[in-house]
Amino acid sequence: MAAKQPTIAITMGDPSGVGPEIIVKSLNDKHIYETSHPFVVGDAKILKRALEVTNVELKVNSITKPEEAVYEYGIIDIIDLDLVSEDLPWGQVSPEAGNAAFRYLEKAISYANEGAIQGICTAPLNKEALHKAGHVYPGHTEILAELTNTKDFAMMLSAPGLRVIHATTHVGLMDAIKKNNAERQYTVIRLAHETLQKAGIESPRIAVCGINPHAGENGLFGNGEEEEKIIPAIEKAQAEGINVQGPLPADTLFFRAKRGDFDIVVAQYHDQGHGPIKVLGLEAGVNITVGLPTIRTSVDHGTAFDIAGKNIADELSLKEALRMAVELAPENES
């Protein structure tokens, strides 16, 4: 039985941003079609405009469902939702673009829920545009979780030599500390363990960051957050045979993980985890939503309105996200 290439839906993201450009640049790589069946969910007119801007010579094939796609290098298959005007300006926040970005994702999720695809790869959306359109979510992750009825999920970031999974993400620092608790810690540790096992690591080595400097240093710093919120979760996971250590000081832990001591780090809040990843390689970073019924990967950068439409945007992060989606997609046989 030969493994089938996974079908991956690529959402255009905010059509005013760099998403359309990095999509056409990525799909100009023949290797993408040798490992997967990709199609785009977006607006065909915007995709054609991106082809003109980037001087990429590919054809656009508008379809109404994944089964109509040809999945052939040289042709970009696109579910054309026709949601934005032809003269939509590059690089500007607009409710029109924000709503379109939400609808592209919504359509891709519907295919995932139907079992028609094995993964979703998302180009960036703009949170301000999303909110102006009436879709008040912190970001992609929360939309995906709600539309797939997923309770336990987490954001995982990957860069060359380092993986990080977050206990909290898009909330203020004080709220992140307040909302953090032992139950959430355990859930994130378990999700990290299960995700890396599916990726082929038999016994993933997991390290958990402390919340306070020096992981509290036995109560010297903070108000006992490590003892209350982290240690019970680690002990519970260890009792179940999960290979996890911590809490460990964040100022040295990321160095140790990059050195190869650990397979993944549990970060306690947004900047604690995002900072090291982006220092290692903003262009090659990948954002992965863990715990969903289908794999979802994304670029680890924003809509870059300042360079949208100028053929400057680098597609490396999207290509890495596509590669990761293929790597983590469930195996299919024919």
mmCIF file with all atom_site columns, N, CA and C in Angstrom, residues 242-285:
data_model
loop_
_atom_site.group_PDB
_atom_site.id
_atom_site.type_symbol
_atom_site.label_atom_id
_atom_site.label_alt_id
_atom_site.label_comp_id
_atom_site.label_asym_id
_atom_site.label_entity_id
_atom_site.label_seq_id
_atom_site.pdbx_PDB_ins_code
_atom_site.Cartn_x
_atom_site.Cartn_y
_atom_site.Cartn_z
_atom_site.occupancy
_atom_site.B_iso_or_equiv
_atom_site.pdbx_formal_charge
_atom_site.auth_seq_id
_atom_site.auth_comp_id
_atom_site.auth_asym_id
_atom_site.auth_atom_id
_atom_site.pdbx_PDB_model_num
ATOM 1   N N  . ILE A 1 242 ? 5.365  10.252 31.157 1.00 0.00 ? 242 ILE A N  1
ATOM 2   C CA . ILE A 1 242 ? 5.803  11.309 30.238 1.00 0.00 ? 242 ILE A CA 1
ATOM 3   C C  . ILE A 1 242 ? 7.158  11.840 30.691 1.00 0.00 ? 242 ILE A C  1
ATOM 4   N N  . ASN A 1 243 ? 8.066  11.988 29.740 1.00 0.00 ? 243 ASN A N  1
ATOM 5   C CA . ASN A 1 243 ? 9.429  12.428 30.017 1.00 0.00 ? 243 ASN A CA 1
ATOM 6   C C  . ASN A 1 243 ? 9.470  13.957 30.070 1.00 0.00 ? 243 ASN A C  1
ATOM 7   N N  . VAL A 1 244 ? 9.211  14.514 31.267 1.00 0.00 ? 244 VAL A N  1
ATOM 8   C CA . VAL A 1 244 ? 9.130  15.964 31.413 1.00 0.00 ? 244 VAL A CA 1
ATOM 9   C C  . VAL A 1 244 ? 9.919  16.413 32.625 1.00 0.00 ? 244 VAL A C  1
ATOM 10  N N  . GLN A 1 245 ? 10.584 17.574 32.497 1.00 0.00 ? 245 GLN A N  1
ATOM 11  C CA . GLN A 1 245 ? 11.357 18.150 33.593 1.00 0.00 ? 245 GLN A CA 1
ATOM 12  C C  . GLN A 1 245 ? 10.943 19.598 33.807 1.00 0.00 ? 245 GLN A C  1
ATOM 13  N N  . GLY A 1 246 ? 11.163 20.092 35.040 1.00 0.00 ? 246 GLY A N  1
ATOM 14  C CA . GLY A 1 246 ? 10.913 21.491 35.315 1.00 0.00 ? 246 GLY A CA 1
ATOM 15  C C  . GLY A 1 246 ? 10.296 21.684 36.691 1.00 0.00 ? 246 GLY A C  1
ATOM 16  N N  . PRO A 1 247 ? 9.930  22.924 36.988 1.00 0.00 ? 247 PRO A N  1
ATOM 17  C CA . PRO A 1 247 ? 10.152 24.115 36.168 1.00 0.00 ? 247 PRO A CA 1
ATOM 18  C C  . PRO A 1 247 ? 11.629 24.525 36.149 1.00 0.00 ? 247 PRO A C  1
ATOM 19  N N  . LEU A 1 248 ? 12.074 25.006 34.988 1.00 0.00 ? 248 LEU A N  1
ATOM 20  C CA . LEU A 1 248 ? 13.467 25.381 34.791 1.00 0.00 ? 248 LEU A CA 1
ATOM 21  C C  . LEU A 1 248 ? 13.571 26.855 34.415 1.00 0.00 ? 248 LEU A C  1
ATOM 22  N N  . PRO A 1 249 ? 14.666 27.511 34.770 1.00 0.00 ? 249 PRO A N  1
ATOM 23  C CA . PRO A 1 249 ? 14.822 28.941 34.457 1.00 0.00 ? 249 PRO A CA 1
ATOM 24  C C  . PRO A 1 249 ? 14.806 29.176 32.947 1.00 0.00 ? 249 PRO A C  1
ATOM 25  N N  . ALA A 1 250 ? 13.951 30.100 32.510 1.00 0.00 ? 250 ALA A N  1
ATOM 26  C CA . ALA A 1 250 ? 13.816 30.358 31.080 1.00 0.00 ? 250 ALA A CA 1
ATOM 27  C C  . ALA A 1 250 ? 15.078 30.966 30.478 1.00 0.00 ? 250 ALA A C  1
ATOM 28  N N  . ASP A 1 251 ? 15.868 31.663 31.291 1.00 0.00 ? 251 ASP A N  1
ATOM 29  C CA . ASP A 1 251 ? 17.023 32.358 30.724 1.00 0.00 ? 251 ASP A CA 1
ATOM 30  C C  . ASP A 1 251 ? 18.109 31.403 30.235 1.00 0.00 ? 251 ASP A C  1
ATOM 31  N N  . THR A 1 252 ? 18.096 30.155 30.702 1.00 0.00 ? 252 THR A N  1
ATOM 32  C CA . THR A 1 252 ? 19.058 29.164 30.209 1.00 0.00 ? 252 THR A CA 1
ATOM 33  C C  . THR A 1 252 ? 18.395 27.999 29.476 1.00 0.00 ? 252 THR A C  1
ATOM 34  N N  . LEU A 1 253 ? 17.106 27.816 29.701 1.00 0.00 ? 253 LEU A N  1
ATOM 35  C CA . LEU A 1 253 ? 16.431 26.644 29.137 1.00 0.00 ? 253 LEU A CA 1
ATOM 36  C C  . LEU A 1 253 ? 16.428 26.636 27.615 1.00 0.00 ? 253 LEU A C  1
ATOM 37  N N  . PHE A 1 254 ? 16.167 27.776 26.985 1.00 0.00 ? 254 PHE A N  1
ATOM 38  C CA . PHE A 1 254 ? 16.102 27.793 25.529 1.00 0.00 ? 254 PHE A CA 1
ATOM 39  C C  . PHE A 1 254 ? 17.461 27.492 24.903 1.00 0.00 ? 254 PHE A C  1
ATOM 40  N N  . PHE A 1 255 ? 18.529 27.940 25.564 1.00 0.00 ? 255 PHE A N  1
ATOM 41  C CA . PHE A 1 255 ? 19.869 27.570 25.101 1.00 0.00 ? 255 PHE A CA 1
ATOM 42  C C  . PHE A 1 255 ? 20.062 26.066 25.172 1.00 0.00 ? 255 PHE A C  1
ATOM 43  N N  . ARG A 1 256 ? 19.645 25.465 26.270 1.00 0.00 ? 256 ARG A N  1
ATOM 44  C CA . ARG A 1 256 ? 19.802 24.017 26.433 1.00 0.00 ? 256 ARG A CA 1
ATOM 45  C C  . ARG A 1 256 ? 18.985 23.235 25.410 1.00 0.00 ? 256 ARG A C  1
ATOM 46  N N  . ALA A 1 257 ? 17.774 23.723 25.140 1.00 0.00 ? 257 ALA A N  1
ATOM 47  C CA . ALA A 1 257 ? 16.935 23.043 24.151 1.00 0.00 ? 257 ALA A CA 1
ATOM 48  C C  . ALA A 1 257 ? 17.551 23.144 22.758 1.00 0.00 ? 257 ALA A C  1
ATOM 49  N N  . LYS A 1 258 ? 18.059 24.315 22.413 1.00 0.00 ? 258 LYS A N  1
ATOM 50  C CA . LYS A 1 258 ? 18.716 24.497 21.110 1.00 0.00 ? 258 LYS A CA 1
ATOM 51  C C  . LYS A 1 258 ? 19.949 23.617 21.014 1.00 0.00 ? 258 LYS A C  1
ATOM 52  N N  . ARG A 1 259 ? 20.616 23.403 22.134 1.00 0.00 ? 259 ARG A N  1
ATOM 53  C CA . ARG A 1 259 ? 21.803 22.540 22.171 1.00 0.00 ? 259 ARG A CA 1
ATOM 54  C C  . ARG A 1 259 ? 21.451 21.081 21.941 1.00 0.00 ? 259 ARG A C  1
ATOM 55  N N  . GLY A 1 260 ? 20.182 20.732 22.196 1.00 0.00 ? 260 GLY A N  1
ATOM 56  C CA . GLY A 1 260 ? 19.747 19.362 21.958 1.00 0.00 ? 260 GLY A CA 1
ATOM 57  C C  . GLY A 1 260 ? 19.363 18.593 23.204 1.00 0.00 ? 260 GLY A C  1
ATOM 58  N N  . ASP A 1 261 ? 19.309 19.275 24.361 1.00 0.00 ? 261 ASP A N  1
ATOM 59  C CA . ASP A 1 261 ? 18.968 18.581 25.600 1.00 0.00 ? 261 ASP A CA 1
ATOM 60  C C  . ASP A 1 261 ? 17.493 18.182 25.662 1.00 0.00 ? 261 ASP A C  1
ATOM 61  N N  . PHE A 1 262 ? 16.632 18.945 24.958 1.00 0.00 ? 262 PHE A N  1
ATOM 62  C CA . PHE A 1 262 ? 15.188 18.703 25.001 1.00 0.00 ? 262 PHE A CA 1
ATOM 63  C C  . PHE A 1 262 ? 14.600 18.776 23.600 1.00 0.00 ? 262 PHE A C  1
ATOM 64  N N  . ASP A 1 263 ? 13.462 18.101 23.416 1.00 0.00 ? 263 ASP A N  1
ATOM 65  C CA . ASP A 1 263 ? 12.775 18.120 22.125 1.00 0.00 ? 263 ASP A CA 1
ATOM 66  C C  . ASP A 1 263 ? 11.779 19.262 22.013 1.00 0.00 ? 263 ASP A C  1
ATOM 67  N N  . ILE A 1 264 ? 11.274 19.747 23.147 1.00 0.00 ? 264 ILE A N  1
ATOM 68  C CA . ILE A 1 264 ? 10.300 20.832 23.126 1.00 0.00 ? 264 ILE A CA 1
ATOM 69  C C  . ILE A 1 264 ? 10.288 21.538 24.478 1.00 0.00 ? 264 ILE A C  1
ATOM 70  N N  . VAL A 1 265 ? 9.993  22.822 24.450 1.00 0.00 ? 265 VAL A N  1
ATOM 71  C CA . VAL A 1 265 ? 9.920  23.636 25.660 1.00 0.00 ? 265 VAL A CA 1
ATOM 72  C C  . VAL A 1 265 ? 8.492  24.125 25.853 1.00 0.00 ? 265 VAL A C  1
ATOM 73  N N  . VAL A 1 266 ? 7.971  24.045 27.072 1.00 0.00 ? 266 VAL A N  1
ATOM 74  C CA . VAL A 1 266 ? 6.681  24.624 27.414 1.00 0.00 ? 266 VAL A CA 1
ATOM 75  C C  . VAL A 1 266 ? 6.936  26.038 27.926 1.00 0.00 ? 266 VAL A C  1
ATOM 76  N N  . ALA A 1 267 ? 6.471  27.037 27.173 1.00 0.00 ? 267 ALA A N  1
ATOM 77  C CA . ALA A 1 267 ? 6.597  28.437 27.575 1.00 0.00 ? 267 ALA A CA 1
ATOM 78  C C  . ALA A 1 267 ? 5.328  28.860 28.294 1.00 0.00 ? 267 ALA A C  1
ATOM 79  N N  . GLN A 1 268 ? 5.468  29.756 29.265 1.00 0.00 ? 268 GLN A N  1
ATOM 80  C CA . GLN A 1 268 ? 4.328  30.131 30.098 1.00 0.00 ? 268 GLN A CA 1
ATOM 81  C C  . GLN A 1 268 ? 3.491  31.264 29.523 1.00 0.00 ? 268 GLN A C  1
ATOM 82  N N  . TYR A 1 269 ? 4.094  32.102 28.689 1.00 0.00 ? 269 TYR A N  1
ATOM 83  C CA . TYR A 1 269 ? 3.350  33.226 28.123 1.00 0.00 ? 269 TYR A CA 1
ATOM 84  C C  . TYR A 1 269 ? 3.953  33.591 26.765 1.00 0.00 ? 269 TYR A C  1
ATOM 85  N N  . HIS A 1 270 ? 3.236  34.440 26.043 1.00 0.00 ? 270 HIS A N  1
ATOM 86  C CA . HIS A 1 270 ? 3.536  34.732 24.646 1.00 0.00 ? 270 HIS A CA 1
ATOM 87  C C  . HIS A 1 270 ? 5.003  35.064 24.381 1.00 0.00 ? 270 HIS A C  1
ATOM 88  N N  . ASP A 1 271 ? 5.497  36.140 24.985 1.00 0.00 ? 271 ASP A N  1
ATOM 89  C CA . ASP A 1 271 ? 6.840  36.603 24.639 1.00 0.00 ? 271 ASP A CA 1
ATOM 90  C C  . ASP A 1 271 ? 7.937  35.677 25.153 1.00 0.00 ? 271 ASP A C  1
ATOM 91  N N  . GLN A 1 272 ? 7.658  34.935 26.212 1.00 0.00 ? 272 GLN A N  1
ATOM 92  C CA . GLN A 1 272 ? 8.660  33.996 26.716 1.00 0.00 ? 272 GLN A CA 1
ATOM 93  C C  . GLN A 1 272 ? 9.009  32.966 25.650 1.00 0.00 ? 272 GLN A C  1
ATOM 94  N N  . GLY A 1 273 ? 8.007  32.522 24.890 1.00 0.00 ? 273 GLY A N  1
ATOM 95  C CA . GLY A 1 273 ? 8.248  31.524 23.850 1.00 0.00 ? 273 GLY A CA 1
ATOM 96  C C  . GLY A 1 273 ? 8.528  32.095 22.483 1.00 0.00 ? 273 GLY A C  1
ATOM 97  N N  . HIS A 1 274 ? 7.837  33.182 22.134 1.00 0.00 ? 274 HIS A N  1
ATOM 98  C CA . HIS A 1 274 ? 8.008  33.755 20.799 1.00 0.00 ? 274 HIS A CA 1
ATOM 99  C C  . HIS A 1 274 ? 9.384  34.389 20.600 1.00 0.00 ? 274 HIS A C  1
ATOM 100 N N  . GLY A 1 275 ? 9.903  35.015 21.653 1.00 0.00 ? 275 GLY A N  1
ATOM 101 C CA . GLY A 1 275 ? 11.191 35.691 21.527 1.00 0.00 ? 275 GLY A CA 1
ATOM 102 C C  . GLY A 1 275 ? 12.310 34.795 21.025 1.00 0.00 ? 275 GLY A C  1
ATOM 103 N N  . PRO A 1 276 ? 12.585 33.681 21.701 1.00 0.00 ? 276 PRO A N  1
ATOM 104 C CA . PRO A 1 276 ? 13.667 32.800 21.247 1.00 0.00 ? 276 PRO A CA 1
ATOM 105 C C  . PRO A 1 276 ? 13.447 32.241 19.836 1.00 0.00 ? 276 PRO A C  1
ATOM 106 N N  . ILE A 1 277 ? 12.209 31.907 19.505 1.00 0.00 ? 277 ILE A N  1
ATOM 107 C CA . ILE A 1 277 ? 11.919 31.377 18.171 1.00 0.00 ? 277 ILE A CA 1
ATOM 108 C C  . ILE A 1 277 ? 12.254 32.406 17.094 1.00 0.00 ? 277 ILE A C  1
ATOM 109 N N  . LYS A 1 278 ? 11.849 33.637 17.326 1.00 0.00 ? 278 LYS A N  1
ATOM 110 C CA . LYS A 1 278 ? 12.040 34.660 16.303 1.00 0.00 ? 278 LYS A CA 1
ATOM 111 C C  . LYS A 1 278 ? 13.490 35.127 16.209 1.00 0.00 ? 278 LYS A C  1
ATOM 112 N N  . VAL A 1 279 ? 14.226 35.005 17.291 1.00 0.00 ? 279 VAL A N  1
ATOM 113 C CA . VAL A 1 279 ? 15.659 35.285 17.222 1.00 0.00 ? 279 VAL A CA 1
ATOM 114 C C  . VAL A 1 279 ? 16.348 34.239 16.344 1.00 0.00 ? 279 VAL A C  1
ATOM 115 N N  . LEU A 1 280 ? 15.905 32.996 16.458 1.00 0.00 ? 280 LEU A N  1
ATOM 116 C CA . LEU A 1 280 ? 16.528 31.918 15.685 1.00 0.00 ? 280 LEU A CA 1
ATOM 117 C C  . LEU A 1 280 ? 16.220 31.999 14.193 1.00 0.00 ? 280 LEU A C  1
ATOM 118 N N  . GLY A 1 281 ? 15.087 32.555 13.825 1.00 0.00 ? 281 GLY A N  1
ATOM 119 C CA . GLY A 1 281 ? 14.813 32.626 12.399 1.00 0.00 ? 281 GLY A CA 1
ATOM 120 C C  . GLY A 1 281 ? 13.378 32.977 12.098 1.00 0.00 ? 281 GLY A C  1
ATOM 121 N N  . LEU A 1 282 ? 13.105 34.273 11.992 1.00 0.00 ? 282 LEU A N  1
ATOM 122 C CA . LEU A 1 282 ? 11.750 34.721 11.687 1.00 0.00 ? 282 LEU A CA 1
ATOM 123 C C  . LEU A 1 282 ? 11.289 34.169 10.343 1.00 0.00 ? 282 LEU A C  1
ATOM 124 N N  . GLU A 1 283 ? 12.219 34.119 9.370  1.00 0.00 ? 283 GLU A N  1
ATOM 125 C CA . GLU A 1 283 ? 11.837 33.701 8.023  1.00 0.00 ? 283 GLU A CA 1
ATOM 126 C C  . GLU A 1 283 ? 11.499 32.222 7.948  1.00 0.00 ? 283 GLU A C  1
ATOM 127 N N  . ALA A 1 284 ? 12.090 31.418 8.834  1.00 0.00 ? 284 ALA A N  1
ATOM 128 C CA . ALA A 1 284 ? 11.885 29.966 8.757  1.00 0.00 ? 284 ALA A CA 1
ATOM 129 C C  . ALA A 1 284 ? 10.986 29.440 9.865  1.00 0.00 ? 284 ALA A C  1
ATOM 130 N N  . GLY A 1 285 ? 10.396 30.336 10.655 1.00 0.00 ? 285 GLY A N  1
ATOM 131 C CA . GLY A 1 285 ? 9.545  29.905 11.750 1.00 0.00 ? 285 GLY A CA 1
ATOM 132 C C  . GLY A 1 285 ? 8.199  29.395 11.265 1.00 0.00 ? 285 GLY A C  1
#
